[in-house]
Structures are given as C-alpha cells and as structure tokens.
Tab-separated table of C-alpha atoms in Angstrom:
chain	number	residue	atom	x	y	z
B	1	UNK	CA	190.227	140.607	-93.247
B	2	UNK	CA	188.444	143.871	-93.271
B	3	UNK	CA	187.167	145.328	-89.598
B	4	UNK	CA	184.430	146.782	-89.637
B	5	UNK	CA	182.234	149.365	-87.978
B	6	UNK	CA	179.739	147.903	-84.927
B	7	UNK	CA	176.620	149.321	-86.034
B	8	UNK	CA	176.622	150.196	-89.598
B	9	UNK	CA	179.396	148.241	-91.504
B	10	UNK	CA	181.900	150.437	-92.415
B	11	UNK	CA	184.804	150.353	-92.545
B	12	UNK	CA	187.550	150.836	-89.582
B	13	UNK	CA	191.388	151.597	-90.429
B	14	UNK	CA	191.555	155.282	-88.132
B	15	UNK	CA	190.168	156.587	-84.980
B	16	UNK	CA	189.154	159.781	-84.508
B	17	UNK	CA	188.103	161.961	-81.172
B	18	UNK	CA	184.267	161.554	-80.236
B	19	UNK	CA	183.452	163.490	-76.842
B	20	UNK	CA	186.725	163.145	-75.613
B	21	UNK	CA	187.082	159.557	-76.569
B	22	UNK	CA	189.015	157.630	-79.485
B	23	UNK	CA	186.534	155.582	-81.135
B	24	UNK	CA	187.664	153.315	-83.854
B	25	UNK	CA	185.474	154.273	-87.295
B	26	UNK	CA	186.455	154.222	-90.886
B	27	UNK	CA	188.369	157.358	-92.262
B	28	UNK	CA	185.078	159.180	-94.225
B	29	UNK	CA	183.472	159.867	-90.537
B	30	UNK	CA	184.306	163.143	-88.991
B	31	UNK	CA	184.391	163.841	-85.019
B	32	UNK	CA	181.376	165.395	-83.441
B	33	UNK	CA	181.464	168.953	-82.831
B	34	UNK	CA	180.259	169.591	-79.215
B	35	UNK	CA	182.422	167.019	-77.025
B	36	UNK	CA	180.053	166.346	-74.376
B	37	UNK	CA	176.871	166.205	-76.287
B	38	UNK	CA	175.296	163.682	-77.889
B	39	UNK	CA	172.744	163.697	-80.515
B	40	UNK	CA	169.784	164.505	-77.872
B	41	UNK	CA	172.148	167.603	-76.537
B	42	UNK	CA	173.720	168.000	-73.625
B	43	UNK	CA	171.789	166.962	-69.882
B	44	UNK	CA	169.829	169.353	-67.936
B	45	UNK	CA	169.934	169.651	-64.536
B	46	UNK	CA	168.307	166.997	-62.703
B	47	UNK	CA	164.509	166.897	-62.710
B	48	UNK	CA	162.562	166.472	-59.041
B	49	UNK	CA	163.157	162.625	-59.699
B	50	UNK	CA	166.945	163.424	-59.644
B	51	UNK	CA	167.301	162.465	-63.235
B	52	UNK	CA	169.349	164.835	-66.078
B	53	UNK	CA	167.512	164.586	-69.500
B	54	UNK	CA	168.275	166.539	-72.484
B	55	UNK	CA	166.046	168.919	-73.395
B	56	UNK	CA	162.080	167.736	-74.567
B	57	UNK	CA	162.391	164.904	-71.934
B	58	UNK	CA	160.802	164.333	-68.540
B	59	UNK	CA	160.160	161.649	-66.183
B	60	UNK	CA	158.412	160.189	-63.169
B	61	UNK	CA	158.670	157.260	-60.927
B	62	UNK	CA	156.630	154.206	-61.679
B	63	UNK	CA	157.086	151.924	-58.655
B	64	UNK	CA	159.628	152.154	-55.870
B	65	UNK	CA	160.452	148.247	-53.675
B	66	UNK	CA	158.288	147.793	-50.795
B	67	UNK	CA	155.969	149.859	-52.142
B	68	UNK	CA	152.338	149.282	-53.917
B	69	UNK	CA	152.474	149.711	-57.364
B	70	UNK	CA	150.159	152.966	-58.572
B	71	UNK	CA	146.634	152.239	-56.667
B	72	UNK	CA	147.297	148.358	-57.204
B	73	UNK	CA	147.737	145.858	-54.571
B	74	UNK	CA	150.986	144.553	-55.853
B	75	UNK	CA	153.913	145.542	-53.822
B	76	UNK	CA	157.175	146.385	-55.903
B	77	UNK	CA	160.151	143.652	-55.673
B	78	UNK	CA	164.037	144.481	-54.652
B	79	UNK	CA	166.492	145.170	-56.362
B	80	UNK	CA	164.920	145.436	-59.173
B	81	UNK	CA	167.189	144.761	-62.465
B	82	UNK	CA	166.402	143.009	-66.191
B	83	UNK	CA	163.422	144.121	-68.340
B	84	UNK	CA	161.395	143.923	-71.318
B	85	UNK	CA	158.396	145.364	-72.617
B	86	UNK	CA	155.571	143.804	-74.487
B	87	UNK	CA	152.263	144.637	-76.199
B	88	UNK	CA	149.468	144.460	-74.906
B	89	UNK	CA	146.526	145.751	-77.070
B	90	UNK	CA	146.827	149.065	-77.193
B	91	UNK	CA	148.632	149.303	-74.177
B	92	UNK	CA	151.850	147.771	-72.868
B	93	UNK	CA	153.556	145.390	-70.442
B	94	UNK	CA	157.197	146.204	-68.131
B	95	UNK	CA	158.615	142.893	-66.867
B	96	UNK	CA	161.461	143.487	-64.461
B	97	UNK	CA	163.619	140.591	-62.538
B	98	UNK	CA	164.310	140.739	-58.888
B	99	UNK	CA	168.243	140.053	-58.244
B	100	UNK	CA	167.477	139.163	-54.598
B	101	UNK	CA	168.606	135.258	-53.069
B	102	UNK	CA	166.600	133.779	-52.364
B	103	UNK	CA	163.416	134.818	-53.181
B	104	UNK	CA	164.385	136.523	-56.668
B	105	UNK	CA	161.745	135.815	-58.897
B	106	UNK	CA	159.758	138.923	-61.819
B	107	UNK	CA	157.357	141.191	-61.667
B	108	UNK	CA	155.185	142.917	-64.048
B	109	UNK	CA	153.336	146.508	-64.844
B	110	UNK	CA	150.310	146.799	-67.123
B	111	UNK	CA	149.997	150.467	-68.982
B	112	UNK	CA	147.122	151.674	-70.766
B	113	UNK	CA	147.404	153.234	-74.318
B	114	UNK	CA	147.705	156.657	-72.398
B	115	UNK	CA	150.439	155.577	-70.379
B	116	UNK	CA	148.701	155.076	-67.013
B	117	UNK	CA	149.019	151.996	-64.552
B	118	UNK	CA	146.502	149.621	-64.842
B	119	UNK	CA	147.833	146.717	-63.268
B	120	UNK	CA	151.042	145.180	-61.634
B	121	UNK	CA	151.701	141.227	-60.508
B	122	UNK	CA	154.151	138.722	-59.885
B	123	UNK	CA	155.607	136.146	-62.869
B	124	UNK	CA	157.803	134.522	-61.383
B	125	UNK	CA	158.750	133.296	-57.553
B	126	UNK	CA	160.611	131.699	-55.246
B	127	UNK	CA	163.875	131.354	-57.726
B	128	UNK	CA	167.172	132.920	-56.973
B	129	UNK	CA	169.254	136.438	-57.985
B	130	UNK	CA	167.130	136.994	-61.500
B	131	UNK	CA	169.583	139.113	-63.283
B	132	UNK	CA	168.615	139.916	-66.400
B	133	UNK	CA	167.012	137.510	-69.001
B	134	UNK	CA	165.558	138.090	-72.723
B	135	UNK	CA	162.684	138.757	-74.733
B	136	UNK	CA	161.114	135.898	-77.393
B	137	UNK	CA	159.580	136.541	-80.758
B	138	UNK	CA	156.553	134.551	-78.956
B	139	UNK	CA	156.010	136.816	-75.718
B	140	UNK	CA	158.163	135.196	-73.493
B	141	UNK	CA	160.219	136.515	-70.688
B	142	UNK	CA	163.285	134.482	-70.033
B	143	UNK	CA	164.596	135.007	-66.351
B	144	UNK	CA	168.243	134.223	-65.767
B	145	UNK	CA	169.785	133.168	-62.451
B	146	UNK	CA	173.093	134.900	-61.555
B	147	UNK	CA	174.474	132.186	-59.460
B	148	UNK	CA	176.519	129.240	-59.580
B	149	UNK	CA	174.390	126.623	-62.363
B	150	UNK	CA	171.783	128.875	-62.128
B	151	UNK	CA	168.710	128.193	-64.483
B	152	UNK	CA	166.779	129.987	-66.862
B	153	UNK	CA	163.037	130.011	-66.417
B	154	UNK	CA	160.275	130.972	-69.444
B	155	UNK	CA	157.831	133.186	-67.659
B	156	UNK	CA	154.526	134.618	-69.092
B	157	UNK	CA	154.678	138.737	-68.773
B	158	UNK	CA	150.726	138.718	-68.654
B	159	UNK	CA	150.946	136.213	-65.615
B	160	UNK	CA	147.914	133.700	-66.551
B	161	UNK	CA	150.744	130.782	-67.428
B	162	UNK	CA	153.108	129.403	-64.720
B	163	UNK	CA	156.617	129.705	-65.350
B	164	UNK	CA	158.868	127.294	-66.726
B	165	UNK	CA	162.194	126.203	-65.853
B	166	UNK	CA	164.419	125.161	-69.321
B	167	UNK	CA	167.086	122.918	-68.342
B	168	UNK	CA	167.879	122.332	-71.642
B	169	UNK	CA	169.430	125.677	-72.085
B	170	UNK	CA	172.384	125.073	-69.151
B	171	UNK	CA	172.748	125.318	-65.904
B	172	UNK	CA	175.577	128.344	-65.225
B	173	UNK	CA	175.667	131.396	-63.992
B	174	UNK	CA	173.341	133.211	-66.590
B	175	UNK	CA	173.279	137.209	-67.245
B	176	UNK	CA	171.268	137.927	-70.366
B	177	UNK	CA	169.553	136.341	-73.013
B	178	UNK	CA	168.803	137.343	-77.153
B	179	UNK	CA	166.929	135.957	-79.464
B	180	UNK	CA	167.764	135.568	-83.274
B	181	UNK	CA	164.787	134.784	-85.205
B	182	UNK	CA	166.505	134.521	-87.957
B	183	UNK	CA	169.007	131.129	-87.268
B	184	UNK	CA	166.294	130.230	-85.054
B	185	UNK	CA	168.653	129.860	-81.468
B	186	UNK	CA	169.344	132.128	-78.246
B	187	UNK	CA	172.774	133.819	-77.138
B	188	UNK	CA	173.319	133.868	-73.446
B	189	UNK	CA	175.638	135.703	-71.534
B	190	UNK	CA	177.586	134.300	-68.896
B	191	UNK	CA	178.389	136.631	-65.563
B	192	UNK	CA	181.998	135.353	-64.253
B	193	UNK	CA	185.678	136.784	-64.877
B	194	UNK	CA	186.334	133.577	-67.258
B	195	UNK	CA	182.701	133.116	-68.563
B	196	UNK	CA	181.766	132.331	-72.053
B	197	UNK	CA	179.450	133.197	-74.894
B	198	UNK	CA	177.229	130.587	-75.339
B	199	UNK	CA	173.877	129.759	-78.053
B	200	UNK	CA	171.008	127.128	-77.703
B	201	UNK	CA	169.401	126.276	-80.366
B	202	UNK	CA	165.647	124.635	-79.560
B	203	UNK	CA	164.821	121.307	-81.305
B	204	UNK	CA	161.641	123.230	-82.126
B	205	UNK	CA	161.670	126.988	-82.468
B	206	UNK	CA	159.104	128.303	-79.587
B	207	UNK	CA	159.968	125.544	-77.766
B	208	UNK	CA	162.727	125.683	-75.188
B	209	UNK	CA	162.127	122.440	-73.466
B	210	UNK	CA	164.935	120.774	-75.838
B	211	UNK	CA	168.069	121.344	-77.823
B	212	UNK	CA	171.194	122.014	-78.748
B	213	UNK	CA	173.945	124.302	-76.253
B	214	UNK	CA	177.085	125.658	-77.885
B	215	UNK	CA	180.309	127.324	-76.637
B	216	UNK	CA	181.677	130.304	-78.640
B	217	UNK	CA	185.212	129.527	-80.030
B	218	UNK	CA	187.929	131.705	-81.884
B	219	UNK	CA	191.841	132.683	-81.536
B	220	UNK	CA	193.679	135.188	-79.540
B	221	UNK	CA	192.674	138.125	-80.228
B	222	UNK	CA	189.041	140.496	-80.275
B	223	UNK	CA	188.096	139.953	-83.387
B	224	UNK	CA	187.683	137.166	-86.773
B	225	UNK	CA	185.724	133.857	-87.568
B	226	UNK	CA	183.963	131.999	-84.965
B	227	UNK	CA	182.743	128.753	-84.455
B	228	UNK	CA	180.517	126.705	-82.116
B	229	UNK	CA	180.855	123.450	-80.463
B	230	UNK	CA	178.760	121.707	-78.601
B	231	UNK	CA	178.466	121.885	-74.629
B	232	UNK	CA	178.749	117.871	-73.768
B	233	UNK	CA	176.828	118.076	-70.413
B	234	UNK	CA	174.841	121.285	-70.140
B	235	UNK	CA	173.323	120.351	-66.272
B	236	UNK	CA	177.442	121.146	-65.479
B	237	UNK	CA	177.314	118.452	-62.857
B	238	UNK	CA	180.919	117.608	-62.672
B	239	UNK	CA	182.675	120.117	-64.621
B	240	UNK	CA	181.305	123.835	-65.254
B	241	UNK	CA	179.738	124.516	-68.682
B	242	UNK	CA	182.726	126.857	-69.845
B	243	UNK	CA	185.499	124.207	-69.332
B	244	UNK	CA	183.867	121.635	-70.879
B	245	UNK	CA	185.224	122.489	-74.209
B	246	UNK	CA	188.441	123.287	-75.318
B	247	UNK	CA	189.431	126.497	-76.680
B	248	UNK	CA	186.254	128.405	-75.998
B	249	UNK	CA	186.492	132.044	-75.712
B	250	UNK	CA	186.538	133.752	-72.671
B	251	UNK	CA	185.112	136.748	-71.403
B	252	UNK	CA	185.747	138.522	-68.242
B	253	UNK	CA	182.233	138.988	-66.717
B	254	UNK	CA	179.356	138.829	-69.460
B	255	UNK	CA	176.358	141.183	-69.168
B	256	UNK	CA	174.013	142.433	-71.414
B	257	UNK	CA	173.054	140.706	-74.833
B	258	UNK	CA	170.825	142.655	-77.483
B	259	UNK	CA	170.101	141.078	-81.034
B	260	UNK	CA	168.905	143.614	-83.856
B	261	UNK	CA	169.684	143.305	-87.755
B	262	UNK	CA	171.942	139.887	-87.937
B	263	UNK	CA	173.947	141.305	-84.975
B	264	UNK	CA	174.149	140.388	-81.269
B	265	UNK	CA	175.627	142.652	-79.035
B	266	UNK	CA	176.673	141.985	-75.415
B	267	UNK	CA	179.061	143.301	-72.930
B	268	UNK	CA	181.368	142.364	-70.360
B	269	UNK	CA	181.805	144.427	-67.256
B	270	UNK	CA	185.502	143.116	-66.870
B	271	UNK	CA	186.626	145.309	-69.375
B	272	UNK	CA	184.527	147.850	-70.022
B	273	UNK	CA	183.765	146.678	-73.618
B	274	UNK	CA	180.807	146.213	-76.137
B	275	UNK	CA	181.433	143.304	-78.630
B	276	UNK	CA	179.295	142.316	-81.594
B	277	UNK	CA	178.785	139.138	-82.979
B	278	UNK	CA	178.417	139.121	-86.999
B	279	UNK	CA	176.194	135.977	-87.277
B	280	UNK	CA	175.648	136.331	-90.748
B	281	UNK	CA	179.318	135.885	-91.288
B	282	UNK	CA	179.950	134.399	-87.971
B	283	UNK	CA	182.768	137.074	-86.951
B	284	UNK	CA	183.191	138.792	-83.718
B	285	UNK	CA	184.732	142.099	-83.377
B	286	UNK	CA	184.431	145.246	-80.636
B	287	UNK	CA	182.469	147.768	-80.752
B	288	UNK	CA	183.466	149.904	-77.874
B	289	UNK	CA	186.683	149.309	-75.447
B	290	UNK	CA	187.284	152.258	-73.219
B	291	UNK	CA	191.243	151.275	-73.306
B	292	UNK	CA	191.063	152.663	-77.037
B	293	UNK	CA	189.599	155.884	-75.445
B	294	UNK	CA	192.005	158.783	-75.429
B	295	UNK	CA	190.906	160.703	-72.553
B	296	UNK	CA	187.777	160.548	-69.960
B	297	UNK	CA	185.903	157.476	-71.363
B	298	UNK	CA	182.041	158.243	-72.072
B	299	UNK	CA	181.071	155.019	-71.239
B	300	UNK	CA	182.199	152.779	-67.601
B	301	UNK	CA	180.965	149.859	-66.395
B	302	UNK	CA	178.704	148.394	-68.983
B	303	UNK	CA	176.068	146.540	-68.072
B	304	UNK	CA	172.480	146.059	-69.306
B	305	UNK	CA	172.163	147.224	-73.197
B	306	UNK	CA	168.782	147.899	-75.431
B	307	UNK	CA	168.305	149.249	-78.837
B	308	UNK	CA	165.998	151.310	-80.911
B	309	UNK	CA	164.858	151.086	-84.482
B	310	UNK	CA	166.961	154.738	-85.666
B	311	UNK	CA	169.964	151.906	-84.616
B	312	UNK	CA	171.016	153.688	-81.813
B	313	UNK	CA	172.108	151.388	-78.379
B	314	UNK	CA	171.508	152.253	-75.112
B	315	UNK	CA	173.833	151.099	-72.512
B	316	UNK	CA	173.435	151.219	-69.165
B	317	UNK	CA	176.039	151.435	-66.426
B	318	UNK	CA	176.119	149.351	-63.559
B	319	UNK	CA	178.074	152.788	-61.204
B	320	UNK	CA	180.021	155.005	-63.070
B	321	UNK	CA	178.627	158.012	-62.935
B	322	UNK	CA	175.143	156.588	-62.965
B	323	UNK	CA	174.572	156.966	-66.641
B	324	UNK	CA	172.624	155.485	-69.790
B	325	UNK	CA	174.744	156.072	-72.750
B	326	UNK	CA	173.825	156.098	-76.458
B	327	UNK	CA	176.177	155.091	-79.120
B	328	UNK	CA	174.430	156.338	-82.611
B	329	UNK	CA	174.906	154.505	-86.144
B	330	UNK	CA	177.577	156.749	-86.707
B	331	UNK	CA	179.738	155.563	-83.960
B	332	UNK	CA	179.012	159.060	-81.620
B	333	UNK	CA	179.139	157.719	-77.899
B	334	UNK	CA	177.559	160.044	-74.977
B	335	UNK	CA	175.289	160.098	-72.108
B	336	UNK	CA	171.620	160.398	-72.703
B	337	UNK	CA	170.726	160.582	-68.944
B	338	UNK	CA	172.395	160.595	-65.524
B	339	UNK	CA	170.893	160.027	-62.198
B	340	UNK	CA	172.122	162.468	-59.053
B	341	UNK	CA	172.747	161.159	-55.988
B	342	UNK	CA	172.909	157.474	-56.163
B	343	UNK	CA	176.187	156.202	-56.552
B	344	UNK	CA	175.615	153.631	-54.503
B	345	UNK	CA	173.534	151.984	-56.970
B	346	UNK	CA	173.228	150.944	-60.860
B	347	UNK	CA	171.113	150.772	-63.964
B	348	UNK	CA	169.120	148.387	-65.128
B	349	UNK	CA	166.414	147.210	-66.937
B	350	UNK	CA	166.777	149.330	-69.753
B	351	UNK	CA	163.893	149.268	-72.446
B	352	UNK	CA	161.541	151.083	-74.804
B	353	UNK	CA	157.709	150.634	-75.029
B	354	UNK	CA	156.048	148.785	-78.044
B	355	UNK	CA	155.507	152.522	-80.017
B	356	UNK	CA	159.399	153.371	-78.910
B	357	UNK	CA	158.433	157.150	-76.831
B	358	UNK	CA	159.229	155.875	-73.203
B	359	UNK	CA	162.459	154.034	-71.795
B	360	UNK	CA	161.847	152.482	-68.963
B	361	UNK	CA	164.379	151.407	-66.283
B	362	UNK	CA	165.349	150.995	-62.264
B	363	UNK	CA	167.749	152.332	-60.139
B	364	UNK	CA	168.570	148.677	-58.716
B	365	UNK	CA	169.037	150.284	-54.931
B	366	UNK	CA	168.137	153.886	-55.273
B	367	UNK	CA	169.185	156.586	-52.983
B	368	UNK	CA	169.371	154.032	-49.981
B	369	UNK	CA	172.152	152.000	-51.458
B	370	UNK	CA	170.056	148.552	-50.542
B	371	UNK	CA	168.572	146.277	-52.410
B	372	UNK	CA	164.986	147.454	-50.697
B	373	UNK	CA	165.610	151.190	-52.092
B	374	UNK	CA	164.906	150.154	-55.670
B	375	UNK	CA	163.350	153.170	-57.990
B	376	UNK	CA	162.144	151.970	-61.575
B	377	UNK	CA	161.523	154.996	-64.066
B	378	UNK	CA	159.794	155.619	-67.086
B	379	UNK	CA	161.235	158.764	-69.541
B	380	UNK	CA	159.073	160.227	-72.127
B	381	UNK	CA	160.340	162.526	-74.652
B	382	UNK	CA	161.508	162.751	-78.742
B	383	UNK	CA	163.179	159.681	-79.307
B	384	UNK	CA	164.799	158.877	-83.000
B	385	UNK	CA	162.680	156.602	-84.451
C-alpha cells in the first residue's frame, strides 16, 4: 500500500532535509530554504516574560500557581498542564488541569471579547494528577487521571454543572482525549511504556455515561490497516485494560491526541514520535520520528499537541529545549517559540482561542522547577488562519 503524507495526503517514497532534519514527504516537495526557520521566521530574543517569538508576536503572563488570578479571588492551581478553550459569547473560556496527587482537579479563566480577565474558578476537585483531557463538540472538558486506573471525569468549563466521573470510558492511566464527530466515539491516550491506543464509543453521542471501549490492533510495524476489539472489563479490576486483549498495539508512553479532518493525531514520549490515525480508512502511519532525522532533531520530547485551521500542528515539548514546534501542511517542522531559563520544566496546555489570534499555554513548573512555580501564557500575534 501507498504511505502517505501526515497532514495533507501525499504521497511519501523520499525524504528530503527540512531544518536540519530528514522528514519523510513525497518526491514533488522541495526542502525549506532557511534551516532554522519556520514559516513564522526565525525566534527573537526572549521577551521580559522570557519567551522567543518570531517577529509580530508578544506575550504576557495570565496567571502564575499560588497566585490570584488578574483582580479575581481565584487562586491559580499547580502544575498546571492540559487545556482547552471554549466560547463564550463574545468572549472566551481557558480550562487547564492540575497534575498534582492528590488534590489535582481544573481550573478555568473567563476573557472578554478584548482579551481581558473577567473571571477565573475551579471545575473540578479533589481528583488525582489531571494530565491532560479533551474537548467535546458539546462544551465539555474531559479531565484525565495520569495514574494507575485512573478515571476520566466530564467537567463543565463555565463551572455552574458538577463534574462527572465516566466509568464507562476505562479505568487506566489516561493522558489525552479527542473527539471525532464524525464516527461519533473518543480516542484516548494511554501514558505508560507499553500503553495502548484506545476509542469509546457512547451508546448515545453526548452522552458518556455508557458504551463501547476498544483496543487499537495491527502488525509489526508503524504503519497499515487497523482494527478494534473490544476491552472485556474496562473497570481493569483484575487485569489492566491493555492486556486484556490480544495483539493490541503498543505504544511506549502515549501523550497528546488531536482530531482535525478524519485524522487523529497523538504522540508518544517514548519515542519521540507523532502518529496519525487514518479513520476514514482505518490506517495508522507516522508522521514525525526523530530517528528518521538526519542531524539535530527539531522536535524532542513530544508531549501535548493542538492544531489550527491553516492545518498547521503545534506540539509542545515536555523539556527539550523548552519549545512549541509547528509542523506546516507541507511537512516543514520548526520551533515557533522557546522559553529561556526553565529547563526544569515543560509545556503544556497548548491551545488557540475561539477566533484562532492567541495560543495559550503553561510552563507546568516555571523558573522554580516545582510544581507550585507554574506560569500559564497567552501569545498574540499573526497566526495562519
């Protein structure tokens, strides 16, 4: 069968050198011209926040942990880590998890059309390590526990319902979570070295309190036909969800999941790749390994990933050089920021507000290199639309 290309379909047979990496792309591409700079330019040198931007993009800190949010009364959560953004008239809602445990729980920010804080609350409590999560097509958060059969709880980002834990969709140690509207189910990520790729697919769609859990299944190999069987005992009392069926694929260390355009793409943090899942022709392929890459990789240890509507991806690194990379329709792969002086931390959160001009994300432990030294950002500036 035909490869082909992870974000537009062509496709792949050659590689060819993209900012000093080999990138696998069908032969009618040609390499970028300036190794080092993607298609917002090179970064500048970092802004008072610490932050490197290309040019036409600033920042500023929205909420730091342990601190009150703008003039509110709501004090910012640790660690700080998955998030989502939501509209909210003609303003805007940032949800972001807390990966403490105990205590772990969400938290939310209300904007104003203009931008400024109007609001910030908790969504979630007294639950454990909330990694990341997804959003629903019906304005749900889901809020994944990174721990041994964690849960995943349905919060409400404008904080009037209570939160609600869904059994149904397994008890393991969850990452991230994407919604397909169109075959109506939910891919979840799972964060250990021998995890799995997993989909739940509601009795009703828009409600999670029931359904089906499948396993993701296929050959040796990184890439051709998938199929999905059916998780016998999703609670994982006596035998973990991933070795209750035989065969499933494994993945070493599942992170972030993003669905756009019949595609879901996720990561793994275990070896540095991006995969996509064709679920239109149920076929899974990579999209980015950095063992293919000849020369400094652009992209280390993947973590949380968003996307735009231009079709770019924006991956976050969890270390690394502190970096949120872009990889572009046309298969270019290269930092779009970088922050200074935190190594001791890593990305998260990564996501765009309702109108697509500001990214928003956290510095999970900031300059301190704790949990309670969380930053979360907001970068304004001439995104492709």
């Amino acid at each position: 069968m035909e490869r082909r290309s992870f974000l537009r379909g062509a496709v792949i047979g050659t590689s060819v050198t993209a900012f000093g990496g080999t990138l696998w792309r069908g032969a009618a591409y040609a390499a970028p011209a300036q190794p080092g700079a993607g298609p917002y330019g090179a970064l500048g040198s970092p802004d008072a926040n610490g932050l490197r931007l290309p040019s036409g993009f600033s920042s500023r800190v929205i909420a730091r942990s342990g601190q009150k949010v703008g003039s509110t009364a709501y004090t910012w959560h640790n660690a700080p880590d998955g998030g989502a953004c939501y509209a909210d008239g003609t303003g805007w809602i940032y949800v972001s998890n807390s990966e403490i445990n105990p205590s772990g729980g969400a938290g939310a920010v209300r904007f104003s059309s203009t931008g400024a804080i109007t609001g910030a609350y908790r969504i979630l409590s007294s639950t454990r390590q909330n990694c990341a999560g997804g959003k629903t097509p019906w304005n749900t958060w889901l809020s994944c526990e990174e721990v041994d059969r964690g849960y995943v709880y349905e919060t409400d980002p404008w904080g009037v319902k209570a939160a609600v834990r869904r059994d149904a969709m397994g008890r393991f140690k969850h990452e991230a979570a994407a919604a397909d509207p169109v075959r109506r189910t939910i891919y979840l990520t799972e964060d250990v070295t021998d995890g799995c790729f997993y989909r739940f697919t509601p009795t009703t769609w828009g409600d999670l309190s029931a359904g089906r859990l499948e396993v993701l299944k296929m050959g040796s190999g990184t890439s051709g036909p998938v199929t999905w069987a059916t998780v016998p005992d999703p609670s994982g009392a006596s035998t973990a969800t991933r070795n209750q069926v035989s065969g499933a694929k494994r993945f070493t260390g599942g992170e972030g999941c993003y669905y756009a355009d019949d595609t879901c793409w996720f990561t793994t943090k275990g070896d540095n790749r991006v995969w996509q899942y064709n679920a239109a022709a149920q076929t899974i392929e990579l999209a980015y390994d950095d063992s293919l890459v000849s020369g400094t990789a652009p992209l280390t240890g993947v973590d949380n990933v968003t996307g735009t509507s231009s079709g770019d991806l924006f991956v976050a690194e969890d270390g690394g050089n502190m970096e949120i990379c872009v990889i572009t329709p046309d298969d270019v792969v290269a930092p779009f920021l970088r922050i200074d002086g935190q190594s001791g931390s890593e990305i998260t959160g990564p996501a765009f507000s309702p109108d697509g001009k500001r990214l928003y994300f956290s510095s999970q432990r900031g300059t301190s290199g704790s949990s309670s030294g969380g930053i979360t950002y907001e970068v304004t500036g001439p995104f492709r639309s």
